[in-house]
């Protein structure tokens, strides 16, 4: 094993054109960490936001430019354990593992040092590519669907992405009536996943439809009063992404309006980690769910991969193949 590895890095906030494939020092695992030889890593909205430095909360790793330890994106990964740090007891060299390493990053590289607690063995029957697509998306989907009861009407805005495509399947299996919102190019895809109704957000304002018992918005930009208008009595509207303004308004004014109106308006709190995503991975391995993957790109094509995801053109997840998937 050499002391260098390939990694995609960026030194300034901006467009995907600023991403560069370079040789950089290979990390060493610290106490409680393992070194993972990355096979696959998936693109998340957090990668697009961190690259651009927007919304404002995406600059937590550096106000004016990414800090030296945050210059490689990627948090969801699957690979093999290559080395152990001091105190690691649960994993062994050679184990096939996957997980979400947030708040760290660095998965778009040949190796990454990751906390042992953030990783679990890949279930039998699941490929590295599938496993890499699951952690963040599955955790969001699980928490979103937990808001709805069987027989209720649920709307998911941004349903064609990774979390939405999983949430839609989970909700339908639970007996929830789902309305899925995304662009026109994804509506047939959403119908195939089981959506009872679909809405092209570019042509139709979903907040003038309903009423809905549950609204989950992955790309929040609307006013609090618009969400309230679309809710049934006792309904819940929570955002899980969007502009800084929309998130702050839901945390402040939304909480007040919710108490007055008898509804719940706020931000979906997602507890990341294996407890959230492993049960979904096991369902995928058993064939009970599918993990839609829009495309698989080599590491050197990360700019194209992150652009497709960030521009909202992907049906499901976009995965980056750092090396050949031996399980495919």
PDB file of C-alpha atoms in Angstrom:
ATOM      1  CA  UNK A   1       0.000   0.000   0.000  1.00  0.00           C
ATOM      2  CA  UNK A   2       1.555   3.310  -1.090  1.00  0.00           C
ATOM      3  CA  UNK A   3       1.459   6.518   0.926  1.00  0.00           C
ATOM      4  CA  UNK A   4      -0.545   8.290  -1.805  1.00  0.00           C
ATOM      5  CA  UNK A   5      -4.053   7.831  -3.142  1.00  0.00           C
ATOM      6  CA  UNK A   6      -6.360   9.398  -5.717  1.00  0.00           C
ATOM      7  CA  UNK A   7      -8.996  11.797  -4.430  1.00  0.00           C
ATOM      8  CA  UNK A   8     -11.221  14.500  -5.895  1.00  0.00           C
ATOM      9  CA  UNK A   9     -10.566  17.810  -4.147  1.00  0.00           C
ATOM     10  CA  UNK A  10     -11.788  21.406  -4.298  1.00  0.00           C
ATOM     11  CA  UNK A  11     -10.174  24.491  -2.820  1.00  0.00           C
ATOM     12  CA  UNK A  12     -12.837  27.152  -3.388  1.00  0.00           C
ATOM     13  CA  UNK A  13     -16.617  27.230  -3.181  1.00  0.00           C
ATOM     14  CA  UNK A  14     -18.174  27.210  -6.620  1.00  0.00           C
ATOM     15  CA  UNK A  15     -19.270  24.994  -9.486  1.00  0.00           C
ATOM     16  CA  UNK A  16     -18.325  21.361 -10.190  1.00  0.00           C
ATOM     17  CA  UNK A  17     -15.723  22.696 -12.635  1.00  0.00           C
ATOM     18  CA  UNK A  18     -13.540  23.370  -9.590  1.00  0.00           C
ATOM     19  CA  UNK A  19     -13.325  19.663  -8.678  1.00  0.00           C
ATOM     20  CA  UNK A  20      -9.919  18.156  -9.466  1.00  0.00           C
ATOM     21  CA  UNK A  21      -8.653  14.570  -9.336  1.00  0.00           C
ATOM     22  CA  UNK A  22      -5.277  14.568  -7.569  1.00  0.00           C
ATOM     23  CA  UNK A  23      -2.836  12.355  -5.735  1.00  0.00           C
ATOM     24  CA  UNK A  24      -2.915  13.196  -2.031  1.00  0.00           C
ATOM     25  CA  UNK A  25      -1.554  11.584   1.146  1.00  0.00           C
ATOM     26  CA  UNK A  26      -3.426   8.471   2.219  1.00  0.00           C
ATOM     27  CA  UNK A  27      -4.952   8.953   5.692  1.00  0.00           C
ATOM     28  CA  UNK A  28      -4.131   6.783   8.690  1.00  0.00           C
ATOM     29  CA  UNK A  29      -6.878   5.627  11.062  1.00  0.00           C
ATOM     30  CA  UNK A  30      -6.847   7.216  14.493  1.00  0.00           C
ATOM     31  CA  UNK A  31      -8.160   5.743  17.753  1.00  0.00           C
ATOM     32  CA  UNK A  32     -11.609   4.231  17.223  1.00  0.00           C
ATOM     33  CA  UNK A  33     -11.288   4.525  13.443  1.00  0.00           C
ATOM     34  CA  UNK A  34     -10.795   2.176  10.520  1.00  0.00           C
ATOM     35  CA  UNK A  35      -9.221   2.841   7.154  1.00  0.00           C
ATOM     36  CA  UNK A  36     -11.725   1.985   4.426  1.00  0.00           C
ATOM     37  CA  UNK A  37     -10.686   1.067   0.900  1.00  0.00           C
ATOM     38  CA  UNK A  38     -13.612   2.747  -0.857  1.00  0.00           C
ATOM     39  CA  UNK A  39     -15.411   0.780  -3.567  1.00  0.00           C
ATOM     40  CA  UNK A  40     -18.384   3.118  -4.081  1.00  0.00           C
ATOM     41  CA  UNK A  41     -19.719   6.399  -2.713  1.00  0.00           C
ATOM     42  CA  UNK A  42     -22.999   8.141  -3.446  1.00  0.00           C
ATOM     43  CA  UNK A  43     -23.819  11.796  -4.089  1.00  0.00           C
ATOM     44  CA  UNK A  44     -26.059  13.632  -1.637  1.00  0.00           C
ATOM     45  CA  UNK A  45     -27.564  17.102  -1.583  1.00  0.00           C
ATOM     46  CA  UNK A  46     -25.085  17.956   1.171  1.00  0.00           C
ATOM     47  CA  UNK A  47     -22.241  17.449  -1.339  1.00  0.00           C
ATOM     48  CA  UNK A  48     -23.800  19.926  -3.801  1.00  0.00           C
ATOM     49  CA  UNK A  49     -24.370  22.434  -0.991  1.00  0.00           C
ATOM     50  CA  UNK A  50     -20.866  22.022   0.453  1.00  0.00           C
ATOM     51  CA  UNK A  51     -19.330  22.467  -3.000  1.00  0.00           C
ATOM     52  CA  UNK A  52     -21.214  25.720  -3.579  1.00  0.00           C
ATOM     53  CA  UNK A  53     -21.000  26.946   0.012  1.00  0.00           C
ATOM     54  CA  UNK A  54     -24.739  27.614  -0.007  1.00  0.00           C
ATOM     55  CA  UNK A  55     -27.050  27.738   1.901  1.00  0.00           C
ATOM     56  CA  UNK A  56     -25.014  29.484   4.602  1.00  0.00           C
ATOM     57  CA  UNK A  57     -25.000  26.446   6.896  1.00  0.00           C
ATOM     58  CA  UNK A  58     -23.022  24.566   4.217  1.00  0.00           C
ATOM     59  CA  UNK A  59     -19.952  26.666   5.145  1.00  0.00           C
ATOM     60  CA  UNK A  60     -19.526  25.112   8.569  1.00  0.00           C
ATOM     61  CA  UNK A  61     -16.267  23.639   7.273  1.00  0.00           C
ATOM     62  CA  UNK A  62     -14.857  27.086   6.436  1.00  0.00           C
ATOM     63  CA  UNK A  63     -16.437  30.516   6.088  1.00  0.00           C
ATOM     64  CA  UNK A  64     -14.503  31.661   3.017  1.00  0.00           C
ATOM     65  CA  UNK A  65     -13.125  28.431   1.588  1.00  0.00           C
ATOM     66  CA  UNK A  66     -13.227  24.776   2.645  1.00  0.00           C
ATOM     67  CA  UNK A  67     -10.781  23.982   5.415  1.00  0.00           C
ATOM     68  CA  UNK A  68      -7.879  21.622   4.567  1.00  0.00           C
ATOM     69  CA  UNK A  69      -9.666  18.689   6.206  1.00  0.00           C
ATOM     70  CA  UNK A  70     -12.892  19.255   4.239  1.00  0.00           C
ATOM     71  CA  UNK A  71     -11.630  19.514   0.667  1.00  0.00           C
ATOM     72  CA  UNK A  72     -12.864  16.112  -0.448  1.00  0.00           C
ATOM     73  CA  UNK A  73     -16.616  15.626  -0.595  1.00  0.00           C
ATOM     74  CA  UNK A  74     -18.596  12.443  -0.008  1.00  0.00           C
ATOM     75  CA  UNK A  75     -20.159  11.013   3.141  1.00  0.00           C
ATOM     76  CA  UNK A  76     -22.038   7.843   2.080  1.00  0.00           C
ATOM     77  CA  UNK A  77     -19.691   5.001   1.218  1.00  0.00           C
ATOM     78  CA  UNK A  78     -19.170   1.267   0.897  1.00  0.00           C
ATOM     79  CA  UNK A  79     -15.856  -0.544   0.859  1.00  0.00           C
ATOM     80  CA  UNK A  80     -13.500  -2.909   2.659  1.00  0.00           C
ATOM     81  CA  UNK A  81     -11.664  -2.347   5.920  1.00  0.00           C
ATOM     82  CA  UNK A  82      -7.963  -1.953   5.081  1.00  0.00           C
ATOM     83  CA  UNK A  83      -6.488  -1.119   8.503  1.00  0.00           C
ATOM     84  CA  UNK A  84      -7.565  -0.684  12.116  1.00  0.00           C
ATOM     85  CA  UNK A  85      -6.933   2.156  14.516  1.00  0.00           C
ATOM     86  CA  UNK A  86      -6.318   1.682  18.207  1.00  0.00           C
ATOM     87  CA  UNK A  87      -9.314   0.425  20.172  1.00  0.00           C
ATOM     88  CA  UNK A  88     -11.298  -0.977  17.236  1.00  0.00           C
ATOM     89  CA  UNK A  89     -12.981  -4.209  18.312  1.00  0.00           C
ATOM     90  CA  UNK A  90     -16.108  -4.744  16.220  1.00  0.00           C
ATOM     91  CA  UNK A  91     -14.658  -4.693  12.690  1.00  0.00           C
ATOM     92  CA  UNK A  92     -11.736  -6.586  11.154  1.00  0.00           C
ATOM     93  CA  UNK A  93      -9.466  -6.078   8.162  1.00  0.00           C
ATOM     94  CA  UNK A  94     -11.214  -7.339   5.039  1.00  0.00           C
ATOM     95  CA  UNK A  95     -14.772  -6.706   6.275  1.00  0.00           C
ATOM     96  CA  UNK A  96     -17.172  -5.323   3.664  1.00  0.00           C
ATOM     97  CA  UNK A  97     -18.757  -2.278   5.321  1.00  0.00           C
ATOM     98  CA  UNK A  98     -20.943   0.722   4.551  1.00  0.00           C
ATOM     99  CA  UNK A  99     -22.127   3.837   6.316  1.00  0.00           C
ATOM    100  CA  UNK A 100     -22.501   7.594   6.527  1.00  0.00           C
ATOM    101  CA  UNK A 101     -19.470   9.407   7.964  1.00  0.00           C
ATOM    102  CA  UNK A 102     -21.124  12.812   8.487  1.00  0.00           C
ATOM    103  CA  UNK A 103     -20.164  15.319   9.864  1.00  0.00           C
ATOM    104  CA  UNK A 104     -16.925  14.257   8.225  1.00  0.00           C
ATOM    105  CA  UNK A 105     -16.435  13.895   4.486  1.00  0.00           C
ATOM    106  CA  UNK A 106     -13.850  12.398   2.153  1.00  0.00           C
ATOM    107  CA  UNK A 107     -15.548   9.400   0.526  1.00  0.00           C
ATOM    108  CA  UNK A 108     -14.755  10.499  -3.048  1.00  0.00           C
ATOM    109  CA  UNK A 109     -11.264   9.078  -2.642  1.00  0.00           C
ATOM    110  CA  UNK A 110      -9.574   5.685  -2.764  1.00  0.00           C
ATOM    111  CA  UNK A 111      -9.289   5.558   1.043  1.00  0.00           C
ATOM    112  CA  UNK A 112     -10.951   7.311   3.951  1.00  0.00           C
ATOM    113  CA  UNK A 113     -10.478   7.091   7.719  1.00  0.00           C
ATOM    114  CA  UNK A 114     -13.874   6.658   9.348  1.00  0.00           C
ATOM    115  CA  UNK A 115     -15.200   6.110  12.879  1.00  0.00           C
ATOM    116  CA  UNK A 116     -15.938   2.436  13.526  1.00  0.00           C
ATOM    117  CA  UNK A 117     -19.281   3.429  15.081  1.00  0.00           C
ATOM    118  CA  UNK A 118     -20.512   4.878  11.761  1.00  0.00           C
ATOM    119  CA  UNK A 119     -19.986   1.652   9.812  1.00  0.00           C
ATOM    120  CA  UNK A 120     -21.674  -1.754   9.722  1.00  0.00           C
ATOM    121  CA  UNK A 121     -21.163  -4.919   7.634  1.00  0.00           C
ATOM    122  CA  UNK A 122     -22.963  -4.988   4.296  1.00  0.00           C
ATOM    123  CA  UNK A 123     -25.908  -7.436   4.390  1.00  0.00           C
ATOM    124  CA  UNK A 124     -25.499 -10.556   2.267  1.00  0.00           C
ATOM    125  CA  UNK A 125     -27.000 -10.078  -1.182  1.00  0.00           C
ATOM    126  CA  UNK A 126     -26.401  -6.313  -1.287  1.00  0.00           C
ATOM    127  CA  UNK A 127     -23.785  -4.962  -3.692  1.00  0.00           C
ATOM    128  CA  UNK A 128     -21.282  -2.271  -2.723  1.00  0.00           C
ATOM    129  CA  UNK A 129     -23.028   0.045  -5.186  1.00  0.00           C
ATOM    130  CA  UNK A 130     -26.431  -0.490  -3.583  1.00  0.00           C
ATOM    131  CA  UNK A 131     -25.010  -0.162  -0.080  1.00  0.00           C
ATOM    132  CA  UNK A 132     -23.315   3.151  -0.871  1.00  0.00           C
ATOM    133  CA  UNK A 133     -26.631   4.567  -2.100  1.00  0.00           C
ATOM    134  CA  UNK A 134     -28.504   3.945   1.143  1.00  0.00           C
ATOM    135  CA  UNK A 135     -27.260   5.544   4.388  1.00  0.00           C
ATOM    136  CA  UNK A 136     -28.454   9.172   4.278  1.00  0.00           C
ATOM    137  CA  UNK A 137     -31.393   8.517   1.972  1.00  0.00           C
ATOM    138  CA  UNK A 138     -32.685   5.617   4.072  1.00  0.00           C
ATOM    139  CA  UNK A 139     -32.414   7.547   7.342  1.00  0.00           C
ATOM    140  CA  UNK A 140     -34.403  10.476   5.931  1.00  0.00           C
ATOM    141  CA  UNK A 141     -37.011   8.154   4.420  1.00  0.00           C
ATOM    142  CA  UNK A 142     -37.535   6.277   7.688  1.00  0.00           C
ATOM    143  CA  UNK A 143     -38.045   9.454   9.713  1.00  0.00           C
ATOM    144  CA  UNK A 144     -40.338  10.967   7.073  1.00  0.00           C
ATOM    145  CA  UNK A 145     -42.633   7.947   6.808  1.00  0.00           C
ATOM    146  CA  UNK A 146     -42.834   7.660  10.604  1.00  0.00           C
ATOM    147  CA  UNK A 147     -44.885  10.892  10.522  1.00  0.00           C
ATOM    148  CA  UNK A 148     -47.751   9.258   8.620  1.00  0.00           C
ATOM    149  CA  UNK A 149     -50.337   6.716   9.740  1.00  0.00           C
ATOM    150  CA  UNK A 150     -51.995   4.093   7.526  1.00  0.00           C
ATOM    151  CA  UNK A 151     -54.831   5.622   5.528  1.00  0.00           C
ATOM    152  CA  UNK A 152     -53.505   9.184   5.779  1.00  0.00           C
ATOM    153  CA  UNK A 153     -52.613  11.430   2.835  1.00  0.00           C
ATOM    154  CA  UNK A 154     -48.925  12.264   2.555  1.00  0.00           C
ATOM    155  CA  UNK A 155     -47.179  14.601   0.106  1.00  0.00           C
ATOM    156  CA  UNK A 156     -43.422  14.412  -0.506  1.00  0.00           C
ATOM    157  CA  UNK A 157     -41.814  17.303  -2.399  1.00  0.00           C
ATOM    158  CA  UNK A 158     -38.591  16.237  -4.099  1.00  0.00           C
ATOM    159  CA  UNK A 159     -39.833  12.657  -4.275  1.00  0.00           C
ATOM    160  CA  UNK A 160     -37.675  11.659  -7.243  1.00  0.00           C
ATOM    161  CA  UNK A 161     -34.407  11.791  -5.313  1.00  0.00           C
ATOM    162  CA  UNK A 162     -32.772   9.159  -3.152  1.00  0.00           C
ATOM    163  CA  UNK A 163     -34.698   9.746   0.065  1.00  0.00           C
ATOM    164  CA  UNK A 164     -37.995  10.422  -1.692  1.00  0.00           C
ATOM    165  CA  UNK A 165     -37.873   7.281  -3.824  1.00  0.00           C
ATOM    166  CA  UNK A 166     -37.326   5.167  -0.710  1.00  0.00           C
ATOM    167  CA  UNK A 167     -39.894   7.064   1.370  1.00  0.00           C
ATOM    168  CA  UNK A 168     -42.495   6.594  -1.349  1.00  0.00           C
ATOM    169  CA  UNK A 169     -42.066   2.810  -1.296  1.00  0.00           C
ATOM    170  CA  UNK A 170     -42.115   2.647   2.521  1.00  0.00           C
ATOM    171  CA  UNK A 171     -45.219   4.810   2.734  1.00  0.00           C
ATOM    172  CA  UNK A 172     -47.130   2.789   0.146  1.00  0.00           C
ATOM    173  CA  UNK A 173     -46.240  -0.440   1.968  1.00  0.00           C
ATOM    174  CA  UNK A 174     -47.555   1.153   5.164  1.00  0.00           C
ATOM    175  CA  UNK A 175     -50.911   1.933   3.571  1.00  0.00           C
ATOM    176  CA  UNK A 176     -50.340   5.672   3.201  1.00  0.00           C
ATOM    177  CA  UNK A 177     -51.805   7.516   0.192  1.00  0.00           C
ATOM    178  CA  UNK A 178     -48.843   9.304  -1.393  1.00  0.00           C
ATOM    179  CA  UNK A 179     -48.730  12.349  -3.636  1.00  0.00           C
ATOM    180  CA  UNK A 180     -45.255  12.756  -5.127  1.00  0.00           C
ATOM    181  CA  UNK A 181     -43.910  16.101  -6.340  1.00  0.00           C
ATOM    182  CA  UNK A 182     -40.948  16.611  -8.685  1.00  0.00           C
ATOM    183  CA  UNK A 183     -40.232  17.777 -12.233  1.00  0.00           C
ATOM    184  CA  UNK A 184     -42.116  16.438 -15.242  1.00  0.00           C
ATOM    185  CA  UNK A 185     -39.285  14.140 -16.290  1.00  0.00           C
ATOM    186  CA  UNK A 186     -39.678  12.085 -13.116  1.00  0.00           C
ATOM    187  CA  UNK A 187     -43.447  11.639 -12.925  1.00  0.00           C
ATOM    188  CA  UNK A 188     -43.591   8.250 -14.678  1.00  0.00           C
ATOM    189  CA  UNK A 189     -40.771   7.027 -12.418  1.00  0.00           C
ATOM    190  CA  UNK A 190     -42.777   8.113  -9.350  1.00  0.00           C
ATOM    191  CA  UNK A 191     -45.908   6.361 -10.589  1.00  0.00           C
ATOM    192  CA  UNK A 192     -43.906   3.157 -11.042  1.00  0.00           C
ATOM    193  CA  UNK A 193     -42.825   3.374  -7.394  1.00  0.00           C
ATOM    194  CA  UNK A 194     -46.461   3.498  -6.285  1.00  0.00           C
ATOM    195  CA  UNK A 195     -47.457   7.171  -6.052  1.00  0.00           C
ATOM    196  CA  UNK A 196     -51.249   7.590  -6.262  1.00  0.00           C
ATOM    197  CA  UNK A 197     -50.902  11.124  -7.573  1.00  0.00           C
ATOM    198  CA  UNK A 198     -47.992  13.077  -9.055  1.00  0.00           C
ATOM    199  CA  UNK A 199     -47.407  16.814  -9.428  1.00  0.00           C
ATOM    200  CA  UNK A 200     -44.988  18.698 -11.672  1.00  0.00           C
ATOM    201  CA  UNK A 201     -43.843  21.503  -9.379  1.00  0.00           C
ATOM    202  CA  UNK A 202     -42.962  23.680 -12.364  1.00  0.00           C
ATOM    203  CA  UNK A 203     -46.605  23.774 -13.477  1.00  0.00           C
ATOM    204  CA  UNK A 204     -48.635  23.268 -10.312  1.00  0.00           C
ATOM    205  CA  UNK A 205     -48.278  24.696  -6.789  1.00  0.00           C
ATOM    206  CA  UNK A 206     -48.764  21.722  -4.483  1.00  0.00           C
ATOM    207  CA  UNK A 207     -49.695  23.997  -1.568  1.00  0.00           C
ATOM    208  CA  UNK A 208     -52.953  24.726  -3.416  1.00  0.00           C
ATOM    209  CA  UNK A 209     -53.808  21.035  -3.442  1.00  0.00           C
ATOM    210  CA  UNK A 210     -54.834  18.763  -0.614  1.00  0.00           C
ATOM    211  CA  UNK A 211     -55.639  18.836   2.182  1.00  0.00           C
ATOM    212  CA  UNK A 212     -52.781  16.577   3.305  1.00  0.00           C
ATOM    213  CA  UNK A 213     -52.199  14.999   6.688  1.00  0.00           C
ATOM    214  CA  UNK A 214     -48.426  15.036   6.198  1.00  0.00           C
ATOM    215  CA  UNK A 215     -46.151  17.178   4.003  1.00  0.00           C
ATOM    216  CA  UNK A 216     -42.416  16.487   3.815  1.00  0.00           C
ATOM    217  CA  UNK A 217     -40.429  18.992   1.759  1.00  0.00           C
ATOM    218  CA  UNK A 218     -36.858  18.128   0.771  1.00  0.00           C
ATOM    219  CA  UNK A 219     -36.357  21.377  -1.159  1.00  0.00           C
ATOM    220  CA  UNK A 220     -38.228  23.912   0.979  1.00  0.00           C
ATOM    221  CA  UNK A 221     -38.681  27.377  -0.469  1.00  0.00           C
ATOM    222  CA  UNK A 222     -42.316  28.179   0.297  1.00  0.00           C
ATOM    223  CA  UNK A 223     -43.878  30.345   2.962  1.00  0.00           C
ATOM    224  CA  UNK A 224     -45.164  28.919   6.216  1.00  0.00           C
ATOM    225  CA  UNK A 225     -48.667  30.067   5.374  1.00  0.00           C
ATOM    226  CA  UNK A 226     -48.577  28.142   2.084  1.00  0.00           C
ATOM    227  CA  UNK A 227     -47.780  24.922   3.944  1.00  0.00           C
ATOM    228  CA  UNK A 228     -50.538  25.637   6.451  1.00  0.00           C
ATOM    229  CA  UNK A 229     -53.043  26.175   3.625  1.00  0.00           C
ATOM    230  CA  UNK A 230     -52.352  22.670   2.281  1.00  0.00           C
ATOM    231  CA  UNK A 231     -52.679  20.869   5.632  1.00  0.00           C
ATOM    232  CA  UNK A 232     -55.690  19.078   7.020  1.00  0.00           C
ATOM    233  CA  UNK A 233     -56.741  19.733  10.594  1.00  0.00           C
ATOM    234  CA  UNK A 234     -54.042  18.338  12.852  1.00  0.00           C
ATOM    235  CA  UNK A 235     -51.696  17.955   9.895  1.00  0.00           C
ATOM    236  CA  UNK A 236     -47.898  17.973   9.956  1.00  0.00           C
ATOM    237  CA  UNK A 237     -45.564  19.826   7.552  1.00  0.00           C
ATOM    238  CA  UNK A 238     -41.823  19.391   8.026  1.00  0.00           C
ATOM    239  CA  UNK A 239     -38.870  20.395   5.888  1.00  0.00           C
ATOM    240  CA  UNK A 240     -35.682  18.385   5.559  1.00  0.00           C
ATOM    241  CA  UNK A 241     -33.747  20.693   3.232  1.00  0.00           C
ATOM    242  CA  UNK A 242     -34.040  23.987   1.429  1.00  0.00           C
ATOM    243  CA  UNK A 243     -33.031  27.602   1.805  1.00  0.00           C
ATOM    244  CA  UNK A 244     -31.688  28.966   5.073  1.00  0.00           C
ATOM    245  CA  UNK A 245     -34.619  31.390   5.212  1.00  0.00           C
ATOM    246  CA  UNK A 246     -37.215  28.630   4.801  1.00  0.00           C
ATOM    247  CA  UNK A 247     -35.595  26.452   7.476  1.00  0.00           C
ATOM    248  CA  UNK A 248     -35.302  29.321   9.978  1.00  0.00           C
ATOM    249  CA  UNK A 249     -38.902  30.380   9.404  1.00  0.00           C
ATOM    250  CA  UNK A 250     -40.141  26.866  10.024  1.00  0.00           C
ATOM    251  CA  UNK A 251     -38.130  26.709  13.260  1.00  0.00           C
ATOM    252  CA  UNK A 252     -39.465  30.034  14.554  1.00  0.00           C
ATOM    253  CA  UNK A 253     -42.669  31.375  13.024  1.00  0.00           C
ATOM    254  CA  UNK A 254     -43.759  27.895  11.995  1.00  0.00           C
ATOM    255  CA  UNK A 255     -43.656  26.639  15.559  1.00  0.00           C
ATOM    256  CA  UNK A 256     -45.807  29.558  16.724  1.00  0.00           C
ATOM    257  CA  UNK A 257     -48.322  29.249  13.870  1.00  0.00           C
ATOM    258  CA  UNK A 258     -48.575  25.527  14.465  1.00  0.00           C
ATOM    259  CA  UNK A 259     -49.573  25.989  18.077  1.00  0.00           C
ATOM    260  CA  UNK A 260     -52.221  28.544  17.134  1.00  0.00           C
ATOM    261  CA  UNK A 261     -53.655  26.558  14.216  1.00  0.00           C
ATOM    262  CA  UNK A 262     -53.525  23.067  15.717  1.00  0.00           C
ATOM    263  CA  UNK A 263     -51.029  21.834  13.153  1.00  0.00           C
ATOM    264  CA  UNK A 264     -47.341  21.013  13.335  1.00  0.00           C
ATOM    265  CA  UNK A 265     -44.903  23.076  11.268  1.00  0.00           C
ATOM    266  CA  UNK A 266     -41.180  22.572  11.660  1.00  0.00           C
ATOM    267  CA  UNK A 267     -37.974  20.820  10.613  1.00  0.00           C
ATOM    268  CA  UNK A 268     -37.652  17.055  10.328  1.00  0.00           C
ATOM    269  CA  UNK A 269     -34.959  15.927  12.761  1.00  0.00           C
ATOM    270  CA  UNK A 270     -33.120  12.976  11.242  1.00  0.00           C
ATOM    271  CA  UNK A 271     -30.995  10.765  13.470  1.00  0.00           C
ATOM    272  CA  UNK A 272     -28.337   9.401  11.151  1.00  0.00           C
ATOM    273  CA  UNK A 273     -26.443   6.194  11.732  1.00  0.00           C
ATOM    274  CA  UNK A 274     -26.725   2.426  11.296  1.00  0.00           C
ATOM    275  CA  UNK A 275     -29.861   2.107  13.452  1.00  0.00           C
ATOM    276  CA  UNK A 276     -31.733   4.151  10.841  1.00  0.00           C
ATOM    277  CA  UNK A 277     -30.350   2.753   7.584  1.00  0.00           C
ATOM    278  CA  UNK A 278     -29.458  -0.881   8.306  1.00  0.00           C
ATOM    279  CA  UNK A 279     -33.083  -2.150   8.487  1.00  0.00           C
ATOM    280  CA  UNK A 280     -33.761  -0.586   5.071  1.00  0.00           C
ATOM    281  CA  UNK A 281     -30.609  -2.164   3.638  1.00  0.00           C
ATOM    282  CA  UNK A 282     -31.790  -5.542   4.899  1.00  0.00           C
ATOM    283  CA  UNK A 283     -35.165  -5.017   3.210  1.00  0.00           C
ATOM    284  CA  UNK A 284     -33.410  -4.195  -0.073  1.00  0.00           C
ATOM    285  CA  UNK A 285     -31.237  -7.311   0.301  1.00  0.00           C
ATOM    286  CA  UNK A 286     -34.401  -9.405   0.770  1.00  0.00           C
ATOM    287  CA  UNK A 287     -36.002  -7.879  -2.323  1.00  0.00           C
ATOM    288  CA  UNK A 288     -38.754  -6.093  -0.366  1.00  0.00           C
ATOM    289  CA  UNK A 289     -37.594  -2.643  -1.515  1.00  0.00           C
ATOM    290  CA  UNK A 290     -35.596  -1.330  -4.440  1.00  0.00           C
ATOM    291  CA  UNK A 291     -32.886   1.305  -4.205  1.00  0.00           C
ATOM    292  CA  UNK A 292     -33.265   3.234  -7.477  1.00  0.00           C
ATOM    293  CA  UNK A 293     -29.857   4.124  -8.924  1.00  0.00           C
ATOM    294  CA  UNK A 294     -29.875   6.644 -11.746  1.00  0.00           C
ATOM    295  CA  UNK A 295     -26.303   6.042 -12.857  1.00  0.00           C
ATOM    296  CA  UNK A 296     -22.814   4.966 -11.818  1.00  0.00           C
ATOM    297  CA  UNK A 297     -19.857   7.223 -12.680  1.00  0.00           C
ATOM    298  CA  UNK A 298     -16.102   6.627 -12.366  1.00  0.00           C
ATOM    299  CA  UNK A 299     -14.230   8.780  -9.848  1.00  0.00           C
ATOM    300  CA  UNK A 300     -12.785  11.016 -12.552  1.00  0.00           C
ATOM    301  CA  UNK A 301     -16.337  11.894 -13.656  1.00  0.00           C
ATOM    302  CA  UNK A 302     -17.456  13.168 -10.251  1.00  0.00           C
ATOM    303  CA  UNK A 303     -18.130  16.664 -11.718  1.00  0.00           C
ATOM    304  CA  UNK A 304     -20.706  15.170 -14.107  1.00  0.00           C
ATOM    305  CA  UNK A 305     -22.201  12.979 -11.363  1.00  0.00           C
ATOM    306  CA  UNK A 306     -22.614  15.798  -8.877  1.00  0.00           C
ATOM    307  CA  UNK A 307     -24.034  18.082 -11.575  1.00  0.00           C
ATOM    308  CA  UNK A 308     -26.715  15.565 -12.546  1.00  0.00           C
ATOM    309  CA  UNK A 309     -27.733  15.184  -8.925  1.00  0.00           C
ATOM    310  CA  UNK A 310     -27.529  18.871  -8.035  1.00  0.00           C
ATOM    311  CA  UNK A 311     -29.607  19.961 -11.003  1.00  0.00           C
ATOM    312  CA  UNK A 312     -32.385  17.567  -9.970  1.00  0.00           C
ATOM    313  CA  UNK A 313     -32.206  15.352 -13.063  1.00  0.00           C
ATOM    314  CA  UNK A 314     -31.499  12.027 -11.347  1.00  0.00           C
ATOM    315  CA  UNK A 315     -34.160   9.374 -10.764  1.00  0.00           C
ATOM    316  CA  UNK A 316     -33.039   8.101  -7.378  1.00  0.00           C
ATOM    317  CA  UNK A 317     -29.366   8.030  -6.424  1.00  0.00           C
ATOM    318  CA  UNK A 318     -26.174   8.845  -8.294  1.00  0.00           C
ATOM    319  CA  UNK A 319     -23.239   6.605  -7.334  1.00  0.00           C
ATOM    320  CA  UNK A 320     -19.507   7.060  -7.921  1.00  0.00           C
ATOM    321  CA  UNK A 321     -17.485   3.894  -8.532  1.00  0.00           C
ATOM    322  CA  UNK A 322     -14.070   4.470  -6.964  1.00  0.00           C
ATOM    323  CA  UNK A 323     -12.960   0.972  -7.992  1.00  0.00           C
ATOM    324  CA  UNK A 324     -14.696  -2.014  -9.607  1.00  0.00           C
ATOM    325  CA  UNK A 325     -17.546  -3.446  -7.517  1.00  0.00           C
ATOM    326  CA  UNK A 326     -16.620  -7.116  -6.916  1.00  0.00           C
ATOM    327  CA  UNK A 327     -20.196  -7.908  -5.863  1.00  0.00           C
ATOM    328  CA  UNK A 328     -21.865  -6.518  -8.993  1.00  0.00           C
TER     329      UNK A 328
END
